[in-house]
Short mmCIF file of C-alpha atoms in Angstrom, two decimals:
data_model
loop_
_atom_site.label_atom_id
_atom_site.label_comp_id
_atom_site.label_asym_id
_atom_site.label_seq_id
_atom_site.Cartn_x
_atom_site.Cartn_y
_atom_site.Cartn_z
CA MET A 1 -144.08 64.81 86.40
CA SER A 2 -144.45 66.48 83.05
CA ASP A 3 -145.34 64.58 79.93
CA GLU A 4 -142.46 63.99 77.52
CA GLN A 5 -143.77 66.29 74.78
CA GLY A 6 -144.45 69.06 77.32
CA MET A 7 -140.88 68.79 78.62
CA LYS A 8 -139.50 69.00 75.09
CA ARG A 9 -141.63 72.06 74.35
CA ALA A 10 -140.20 73.74 77.47
CA LEU A 11 -136.62 73.08 76.29
CA GLN A 12 -137.46 74.47 72.84
CA ALA A 13 -139.03 77.53 74.55
CA TYR A 14 -135.78 78.04 76.49
CA ILE A 15 -133.86 78.14 73.17
CA ASP A 16 -136.44 80.38 71.51
CA HIS A 17 -136.64 82.87 74.42
CA PHE A 18 -132.85 83.05 74.54
CA ASN A 19 -132.64 83.78 70.83
CA ALA A 20 -135.42 86.39 71.17
CA SER A 21 -133.31 88.15 73.87
CA ASN A 22 -136.09 87.65 76.43
CA PRO A 23 -134.44 86.70 79.75
CA GLN A 24 -137.67 87.28 81.71
CA ALA A 25 -139.40 84.58 79.66
CA ILE A 26 -136.47 82.21 80.27
CA SER A 27 -136.51 82.65 84.04
CA ALA A 28 -140.32 82.23 84.05
CA LEU A 29 -139.70 78.63 82.91
CA PHE A 30 -138.00 77.91 86.28
CA ALA A 31 -139.61 76.98 89.60
CA ASP A 32 -139.04 79.39 92.51
CA GLU A 33 -136.53 77.11 94.27
CA ALA A 34 -134.75 75.93 91.12
CA THR A 35 -130.98 75.63 90.73
CA VAL A 36 -128.64 76.25 87.78
CA GLU A 37 -125.16 74.70 87.50
CA ASP A 38 -123.49 76.27 84.43
CA PRO A 39 -120.98 74.84 83.76
CA VAL A 40 -121.15 71.58 85.72
CA GLY A 41 -118.43 71.72 88.40
CA THR A 42 -119.03 75.37 89.38
CA PRO A 43 -121.17 76.68 92.30
CA LEU A 44 -124.98 76.38 92.07
CA ILE A 45 -127.09 79.43 91.29
CA SER A 46 -130.11 78.99 93.57
CA GLY A 47 -133.56 80.54 93.37
CA ARG A 48 -135.49 82.49 90.76
CA THR A 49 -133.98 85.89 91.63
CA ALA A 50 -130.40 84.72 91.14
CA ILE A 51 -131.42 82.72 88.06
CA ALA A 52 -133.12 85.78 86.54
CA ALA A 53 -129.94 87.81 87.05
CA PHE A 54 -127.87 85.02 85.45
CA TYR A 55 -130.04 85.01 82.31
CA GLU A 56 -130.06 88.81 82.13
CA ARG A 57 -126.26 88.65 81.92
CA SER A 58 -126.24 85.66 79.56
CA VAL A 59 -128.70 87.15 77.07
CA ALA A 60 -126.87 90.50 77.21
CA THR A 61 -123.85 88.81 75.58
CA GLY A 62 -125.88 88.55 72.37
CA ALA A 63 -125.20 84.80 72.22
CA ARG A 64 -127.40 82.61 70.03
CA LEU A 65 -128.23 78.95 70.72
CA LYS A 66 -128.51 76.37 67.93
CA LEU A 67 -129.64 72.80 68.58
CA ALA A 68 -126.99 70.27 67.52
CA ALA A 69 -129.44 67.32 67.57
CA PRO A 70 -133.12 66.75 68.42
CA ILE A 71 -134.11 67.33 72.07
CA ARG A 72 -134.15 64.15 74.20
CA GLY A 73 -136.81 63.21 76.80
CA SER A 74 -136.67 60.47 79.43
CA HIS A 75 -138.90 58.01 81.26
CA GLY A 76 -139.00 60.38 84.27
CA ASN A 77 -139.16 64.11 85.03
CA ALA A 78 -136.08 65.01 83.00
CA ALA A 79 -134.98 66.00 79.50
CA ALA A 80 -131.73 66.98 77.79
CA MET A 81 -130.42 68.74 74.69
CA ALA A 82 -127.14 69.28 72.82
CA PHE A 83 -126.60 72.70 71.32
CA ASP A 84 -123.95 75.17 70.23
CA VAL A 85 -123.63 78.68 71.68
CA GLU A 86 -122.54 81.20 69.07
CA LEU A 87 -120.88 84.23 70.62
CA ASN A 88 -119.43 87.41 69.19
CA MET A 89 -116.28 88.35 71.03
CA PRO A 90 -114.20 91.49 70.43
CA GLN A 91 -111.64 89.20 68.75
CA GLY A 92 -114.25 87.57 66.48
CA PRO A 93 -116.88 84.82 66.50
CA ALA A 94 -116.60 82.08 69.14
CA LEU A 95 -118.46 78.82 69.79
CA ILE A 96 -119.20 76.76 72.92
CA ARG A 97 -120.51 73.20 72.57
CA VAL A 98 -122.95 72.38 75.40
CA ILE A 99 -125.30 69.68 76.66
CA ASP A 100 -127.97 70.87 79.12
CA THR A 101 -129.99 68.53 81.34
CA PHE A 102 -133.20 69.68 83.05
CA THR A 103 -135.48 68.30 85.77
CA PHE A 104 -139.14 69.27 86.15
CA ASP A 105 -141.74 69.68 88.88
CA ALA A 106 -145.37 68.58 88.64
CA ALA A 107 -146.34 71.94 87.14
CA GLY A 108 -143.86 71.52 84.29
CA LYS A 109 -141.39 74.13 85.62
CA PHE A 110 -137.62 73.51 85.63
CA THR A 111 -136.33 72.50 89.08
CA SER A 112 -132.73 72.27 87.85
CA MET A 113 -130.55 72.94 84.84
CA ARG A 114 -127.02 71.55 84.51
CA ALA A 115 -124.79 72.63 81.61
CA PHE A 116 -122.04 70.21 80.52
CA TRP A 117 -119.20 72.09 78.83
CA GLY A 118 -115.52 72.36 79.56
CA PRO A 119 -112.61 74.53 78.47
CA GLY A 120 -112.07 72.16 75.54
CA ASP A 121 -115.61 72.78 74.28
CA MET A 122 -114.86 76.41 73.45
CA GLU A 123 -113.64 77.48 70.04
CA LEU A 124 -112.14 80.92 70.56
CA PRO A 125 -111.35 83.42 67.82
CA LYS A 126 -107.94 82.79 66.24
CA MET B 1 -111.15 64.13 89.16
CA SER B 2 -110.20 63.20 85.64
CA ASP B 3 -108.83 65.70 83.20
CA GLU B 4 -111.27 66.84 80.50
CA GLN B 5 -109.48 65.15 77.60
CA GLY B 6 -109.18 61.89 79.57
CA MET B 7 -112.93 61.94 80.28
CA LYS B 8 -113.69 62.52 76.60
CA ARG B 9 -111.41 59.65 75.60
CA ALA B 10 -113.31 57.37 78.02
CA LEU B 11 -116.65 58.32 76.40
CA GLN B 12 -115.22 57.68 72.94
CA ALA B 13 -113.90 54.30 74.19
CA TYR B 14 -117.43 53.46 75.41
CA ILE B 15 -118.76 54.09 71.88
CA ASP B 16 -115.89 52.19 70.23
CA HIS B 17 -116.13 49.15 72.55
CA PHE B 18 -119.90 49.02 71.98
CA ASN B 19 -119.46 49.09 68.22
CA ALA B 20 -116.73 46.41 68.46
CA SER B 21 -119.23 44.17 70.34
CA ASN B 22 -116.93 44.07 73.38
CA PRO B 23 -119.13 44.32 76.49
CA GLN B 24 -116.27 43.29 78.81
CA ALA B 25 -114.27 46.32 77.68
CA ILE B 26 -117.29 48.57 78.28
CA SER B 27 -117.88 47.36 81.84
CA ALA B 28 -114.14 47.68 82.57
CA LEU B 29 -114.63 51.46 82.13
CA PHE B 30 -116.89 51.49 85.24
CA ALA B 31 -115.87 51.67 88.91
CA ASP B 32 -116.88 48.70 91.10
CA GLU B 33 -119.68 50.60 92.85
CA ALA B 34 -120.94 52.44 89.78
CA THR B 35 -124.59 52.88 88.82
CA VAL B 36 -126.39 52.95 85.47
CA GLU B 37 -129.81 54.59 84.93
CA ASP B 38 -130.91 53.73 81.37
CA PRO B 39 -133.29 55.31 80.59
CA VAL B 40 -133.52 58.09 83.23
CA GLY B 41 -136.65 57.42 85.29
CA THR B 42 -136.14 53.65 85.57
CA PRO B 43 -134.51 51.72 88.46
CA LEU B 44 -130.73 51.99 88.96
CA ILE B 45 -128.46 49.13 87.91
CA SER B 46 -125.87 49.01 90.71
CA GLY B 47 -122.39 47.50 90.78
CA ARG B 48 -120.00 46.10 88.18
CA THR B 49 -121.59 42.62 88.05
CA ALA B 50 -125.06 43.94 87.21
CA ILE B 51 -123.58 46.52 84.84
CA ALA B 52 -121.58 43.81 83.02
CA ALA B 53 -124.78 41.77 82.54
CA PHE B 54 -126.59 44.87 81.24
CA TYR B 55 -123.94 45.52 78.59
CA GLU B 56 -123.79 41.83 77.61
CA ARG B 57 -127.51 42.09 76.79
CA SER B 58 -127.20 45.52 75.16
CA VAL B 59 -124.33 44.55 72.86
CA ALA B 60 -126.09 41.28 71.96
CA THR B 61 -128.83 43.32 70.25
CA GLY B 62 -126.29 44.23 67.56
CA ALA B 63 -127.01 47.93 68.10
CA ARG B 64 -124.52 50.49 66.82
CA LEU B 65 -123.87 53.91 68.40
CA LYS B 66 -123.18 57.03 66.32
CA LEU B 67 -122.23 60.36 67.88
CA ALA B 68 -124.72 63.11 66.95
CA ALA B 69 -122.36 65.93 68.03
CA PRO B 70 -118.89 66.24 69.59
CA ILE B 71 -118.52 64.88 73.16
CA ARG B 72 -118.89 67.56 75.87
CA GLY B 73 -116.75 67.86 79.02
CA SER B 74 -117.36 69.99 82.10
CA HIS B 75 -115.52 71.96 84.78
CA GLY B 76 -115.91 69.01 87.18
CA ASN B 77 -115.77 65.21 87.15
CA ALA B 78 -118.46 64.82 84.49
CA ALA B 79 -118.94 64.61 80.73
CA ALA B 80 -121.84 64.06 78.32
CA MET B 81 -122.57 63.02 74.75
CA ALA B 82 -125.48 62.95 72.29
CA PHE B 83 -125.70 59.92 70.02
CA ASP B 84 -128.08 57.78 68.01
CA VAL B 85 -128.57 54.06 68.62
CA GLU B 86 -129.15 52.16 65.38
CA LEU B 87 -131.00 48.90 65.95
CA ASN B 88 -132.13 46.12 63.65
CA MET B 89 -135.53 44.86 64.69
CA PRO B 90 -137.41 41.95 63.10
CA GLN B 91 -139.69 44.59 61.53
CA GLY B 92 -136.78 46.62 60.14
CA PRO B 93 -134.24 49.27 61.19
CA ALA B 94 -135.02 51.40 64.26
CA LEU B 95 -133.35 54.41 65.89
CA ILE B 96 -133.17 55.74 69.46
CA ARG B 97 -131.90 59.29 70.09
CA VAL B 98 -129.99 59.44 73.40
CA ILE B 99 -127.93 61.79 75.59
CA ASP B 100 -125.70 60.04 78.16
CA THR B 101 -124.13 61.83 81.13
CA PHE B 102 -121.22 60.28 83.06
CA THR B 103 -119.46 61.02 86.37
CA PHE B 104 -115.89 59.93 87.15
CA ASP B 105 -113.79 58.91 90.12
CA ALA B 106 -110.19 59.97 90.74
CA ALA B 107 -108.92 56.97 88.74
CA GLY B 108 -110.91 58.04 85.66
CA LYS B 109 -113.50 55.24 85.98
CA PHE B 110 -117.22 55.91 85.49
CA THR B 111 -119.10 56.21 88.79
CA SER B 112 -122.44 56.75 87.06
CA MET B 113 -124.08 56.77 83.66
CA ARG B 114 -127.52 58.27 83.04
CA ALA B 115 -129.22 57.87 79.64
CA PHE B 116 -131.79 60.50 78.65
CA TRP B 117 -134.26 59.07 76.12
CA GLY B 118 -138.02 58.73 76.17
CA PRO B 119 -140.65 56.88 74.17
CA GLY B 120 -140.75 59.82 71.75
CA ASP B 121 -137.04 59.42 71.00
CA MET B 122 -137.56 56.05 69.31
CA GLU B 123 -138.17 55.75 65.60
CA LEU B 124 -139.65 52.31 65.13
CA PRO B 125 -139.96 50.45 61.82
CA LYS B 126 -143.07 51.45 59.88
#
């Protein structure tokens, strides 16, 4: 289990690497056998290779992540954060409101990420 | 599975019932076999009777819940929200920053609630 401050630093690093367009640094935060469910309710992305490809595609959109509230820890190996995804679409700027939850292994790597957002959490260009 | 807007209304009702000091209305949002993990990393509270007792105690603190960002849905039977718990302690006002995630049954009742907050998410009176 990671310490609470270490887990929060890892979530902040995820945001910072995303906004620095560095997908390799994002996927390095994950354990080899980790899973990503983004959004919750869609099939799991399993393993570092598939996760690396997912973040290559995600970062290539040019999206930027902005925390909506301070990162939350837990009393276990988990942490969570609420943020907004700012996207530029051909039609104009768009926004997706998201909450991500993460679990950690003993080495402080992510073992899972789950992204809570639904169709109603997207603000599309008018 | 609940529809996204119905799930979000249930989360807003949870906040509103808490702030109206109505623990019976909160526990009525849960399915009979539901579980509560608050905070994440502590033992599960299982079943409506134990959950009702938990909310009786929680509401009796006089705490008030304030959303920190709009409620998030998902593409499945789950939703999440970030909020602050405002507490009056003998030493003065305190704050706990929380993210709750919920799952739903086909009738729109909560089957689980998990509360992400750690020791570092509490602001205690000076």
